[in-house]
mmCIF file of C-alpha atoms in Angstrom:
data_model
loop_
_atom_site.group_PDB
_atom_site.id
_atom_site.type_symbol
_atom_site.label_atom_id
_atom_site.label_comp_id
_atom_site.label_asym_id
_atom_site.label_seq_id
_atom_site.Cartn_x
_atom_site.Cartn_y
_atom_site.Cartn_z
ATOM 1 C CA GLN A 1052 69.653 89.489 112.808
ATOM 2 C CA VAL A 1053 69.892 88.431 116.446
ATOM 3 C CA GLN A 1054 70.735 91.237 118.826
ATOM 4 C CA LEU A 1055 71.524 90.890 122.518
ATOM 5 C CA VAL A 1056 71.845 93.938 124.747
ATOM 6 C CA GLU A 1057 72.994 93.558 128.351
ATOM 7 C CA SER A 1058 72.422 96.046 131.136
ATOM 8 C CA GLY A 1059 72.583 96.252 134.915
ATOM 9 C CA GLY A 1060 76.290 96.024 135.578
ATOM 10 C CA GLY A 1061 78.098 98.333 137.957
ATOM 11 C CA LEU A 1062 80.241 98.683 141.059
ATOM 12 C CA VAL A 1063 79.124 96.950 144.242
ATOM 13 C CA GLN A 1064 80.703 96.041 147.554
ATOM 14 C CA ALA A 1065 81.396 92.451 148.488
ATOM 15 C CA GLY A 1066 78.245 90.819 149.820
ATOM 16 C CA GLY A 1067 76.024 93.010 147.685
ATOM 17 C CA SER A 1068 73.694 92.186 144.819
ATOM 18 C CA LEU A 1069 73.176 93.086 141.201
ATOM 19 C CA ARG A 1070 70.634 92.064 138.594
ATOM 20 C CA LEU A 1071 71.738 91.812 134.993
ATOM 21 C CA SER A 1072 69.292 91.922 132.107
ATOM 22 C CA CYS A 1073 69.681 90.888 128.494
ATOM 23 C CA ALA A 1074 67.129 92.036 125.941
ATOM 24 C CA ALA A 1075 66.978 89.894 122.814
ATOM 25 C CA SER A 1076 65.552 90.709 119.412
ATOM 26 C CA GLY A 1077 65.551 89.400 115.877
ATOM 27 C CA ARG A 1078 63.795 86.049 116.273
ATOM 28 C CA THR A 1079 61.340 84.101 118.442
ATOM 29 C CA PHE A 1080 62.997 84.371 121.835
ATOM 30 C CA SER A 1081 60.923 81.674 123.522
ATOM 31 C CA GLU A 1082 62.325 78.920 121.260
ATOM 32 C CA TYR A 1083 65.957 79.259 122.335
ATOM 33 C CA ASN A 1084 68.002 78.445 125.381
ATOM 34 C CA MET A 1085 69.933 81.384 126.809
ATOM 35 C CA GLY A 1086 73.170 81.656 128.713
ATOM 36 C CA TRP A 1087 75.405 83.975 130.717
ATOM 37 C CA PHE A 1088 79.194 83.927 130.546
ATOM 38 C CA ARG A 1089 81.884 86.127 132.051
ATOM 39 C CA GLN A 1090 85.466 87.107 131.377
ATOM 40 C CA ALA A 1091 87.795 88.469 134.013
ATOM 41 C CA PRO A 1092 90.955 90.434 133.110
ATOM 42 C CA GLY A 1093 93.683 88.109 131.888
ATOM 43 C CA LYS A 1094 91.404 85.076 131.925
ATOM 44 C CA GLU A 1095 89.408 83.149 129.373
ATOM 45 C CA ARG A 1096 85.670 83.550 129.087
ATOM 46 C CA GLU A 1097 83.842 81.094 131.326
ATOM 47 C CA PHE A 1098 80.339 79.708 131.627
ATOM 48 C CA VAL A 1099 78.159 81.124 134.405
ATOM 49 C CA ALA A 1100 74.585 79.907 133.921
ATOM 50 C CA THR A 1101 72.083 78.738 131.349
ATOM 51 C CA ILE A 1102 68.320 78.344 131.136
ATOM 52 C CA SER A 1103 66.254 76.244 128.764
ATOM 53 C CA TRP A 1104 63.831 77.734 126.258
ATOM 54 C CA ASN A 1105 60.832 76.521 128.320
ATOM 55 C CA ARG A 1106 62.363 77.575 131.683
ATOM 56 C CA ARG A 1107 62.248 74.012 132.998
ATOM 57 C CA ASN A 1108 66.002 73.524 133.322
ATOM 58 C CA THR A 1109 68.862 75.629 134.587
ATOM 59 C CA TYR A 1110 72.554 74.906 135.089
ATOM 60 C CA TYR A 1111 75.172 76.881 136.985
ATOM 61 C CA ALA A 1112 78.909 76.947 137.302
ATOM 62 C CA ASP A 1113 80.001 75.569 140.653
ATOM 63 C CA SER A 1114 81.545 78.927 141.518
ATOM 64 C CA VAL A 1115 78.164 80.699 141.455
ATOM 65 C CA LYS A 1116 75.792 77.927 142.507
ATOM 66 C CA GLY A 1117 73.592 79.041 145.389
ATOM 67 C CA ARG A 1118 74.399 82.725 144.851
ATOM 68 C CA PHE A 1119 73.265 83.439 141.271
ATOM 69 C CA THR A 1120 69.861 82.785 139.709
ATOM 70 C CA ILE A 1121 69.106 82.805 136.002
ATOM 71 C CA SER A 1122 65.555 83.460 134.834
ATOM 72 C CA ARG A 1123 63.719 84.576 131.733
ATOM 73 C CA ASP A 1124 60.576 86.397 130.740
ATOM 74 C CA ASN A 1125 59.557 85.147 127.318
ATOM 75 C CA ALA A 1126 56.867 87.796 127.003
ATOM 76 C CA ARG A 1127 59.543 90.494 127.377
ATOM 77 C CA ASN A 1128 62.245 88.670 125.355
ATOM 78 C CA THR A 1129 64.564 89.123 128.305
ATOM 79 C CA VAL A 1130 66.855 86.890 130.337
ATOM 80 C CA TYR A 1131 68.078 87.888 133.797
ATOM 81 C CA LEU A 1132 70.928 87.027 136.104
ATOM 82 C CA GLN A 1133 70.309 87.798 139.766
ATOM 83 C CA MET A 1134 73.635 87.895 141.562
ATOM 84 C CA ASN A 1135 73.688 87.811 145.354
ATOM 85 C CA SER A 1136 76.481 87.543 147.911
ATOM 86 C CA LEU A 1137 78.904 88.926 145.370
ATOM 87 C CA LYS A 1138 82.617 88.351 145.842
ATOM 88 C CA PRO A 1139 85.630 90.231 144.430
ATOM 89 C CA GLU A 1140 86.373 87.178 142.274
ATOM 90 C CA ASP A 1141 83.036 87.739 140.501
ATOM 91 C CA THR A 1142 84.513 90.872 138.934
ATOM 92 C CA ALA A 1143 84.332 90.459 135.167
ATOM 93 C CA VAL A 1144 82.589 91.514 131.996
ATOM 94 C CA TYR A 1145 79.354 89.542 131.814
ATOM 95 C CA TYR A 1146 78.032 88.435 128.443
ATOM 96 C CA CYS A 1147 74.622 87.217 127.381
ATOM 97 C CA ALA A 1148 74.682 84.421 124.792
ATOM 98 C CA ALA A 1149 72.197 82.748 122.490
ATOM 99 C CA PRO A 1150 72.445 79.605 120.355
ATOM 100 C CA GLY A 1151 71.855 79.320 116.649
ATOM 101 C CA ARG A 1152 69.313 76.501 116.834
ATOM 102 C CA PRO A 1153 66.028 76.283 118.761
ATOM 103 C CA PHE A 1154 64.748 73.649 121.188
ATOM 104 C CA ARG A 1155 68.115 72.071 121.937
ATOM 105 C CA SER A 1156 69.217 70.193 125.024
ATOM 106 C CA LEU A 1157 71.137 72.364 127.464
ATOM 107 C CA ALA A 1158 73.775 69.653 127.819
ATOM 108 C CA SER A 1159 74.816 69.969 124.181
ATOM 109 C CA GLU A 1160 74.186 73.645 123.659
ATOM 110 C CA LYS A 1161 76.549 75.850 121.672
ATOM 111 C CA TYR A 1162 76.315 79.611 121.579
ATOM 112 C CA ASP A 1163 76.570 81.575 118.358
ATOM 113 C CA PHE A 1164 75.418 85.075 119.304
ATOM 114 C CA TRP A 1165 76.862 87.339 121.975
ATOM 115 C CA GLY A 1166 76.036 90.672 123.505
ATOM 116 C CA GLN A 1167 78.527 93.488 123.986
ATOM 117 C CA GLY A 1168 78.958 92.735 127.664
ATOM 118 C CA THR A 1169 78.377 94.639 130.892
ATOM 119 C CA GLN A 1170 81.046 95.300 133.513
ATOM 120 C CA VAL A 1171 80.555 94.012 137.046
ATOM 121 C CA THR A 1172 83.073 95.154 139.631
ATOM 122 C CA VAL A 1173 82.973 93.878 143.211
ATOM 123 C CA SER A 1174 85.094 95.749 145.726
ATOM 124 C CA SER A 1175 86.435 94.128 148.884
#
């Protein structure tokens, strides 16, 4: 059973930083791509960032490019999202996501497992 547990959310002023963590368990973490998504109140869930299983490739939503950095520590079964220069429009519940199949291309990835989410609130 795949389990994803996010942490690190909170309240921060605009321009500040937060680092989200997602601890994964239940299978060989290093074989799977990982992703971060977010959902703001009244909006649909949207893609934020993804990282390949071997850490060679990352992709970001245009809205966070240059401000957010996704990384992973395969020895700790953990994926991170470093968020800098935060804006009020970054306010959302942030979700960690994992696919059902290993060693896939990021371009065609689909996510089957989700964490419970962690709230990020950016005040102006």
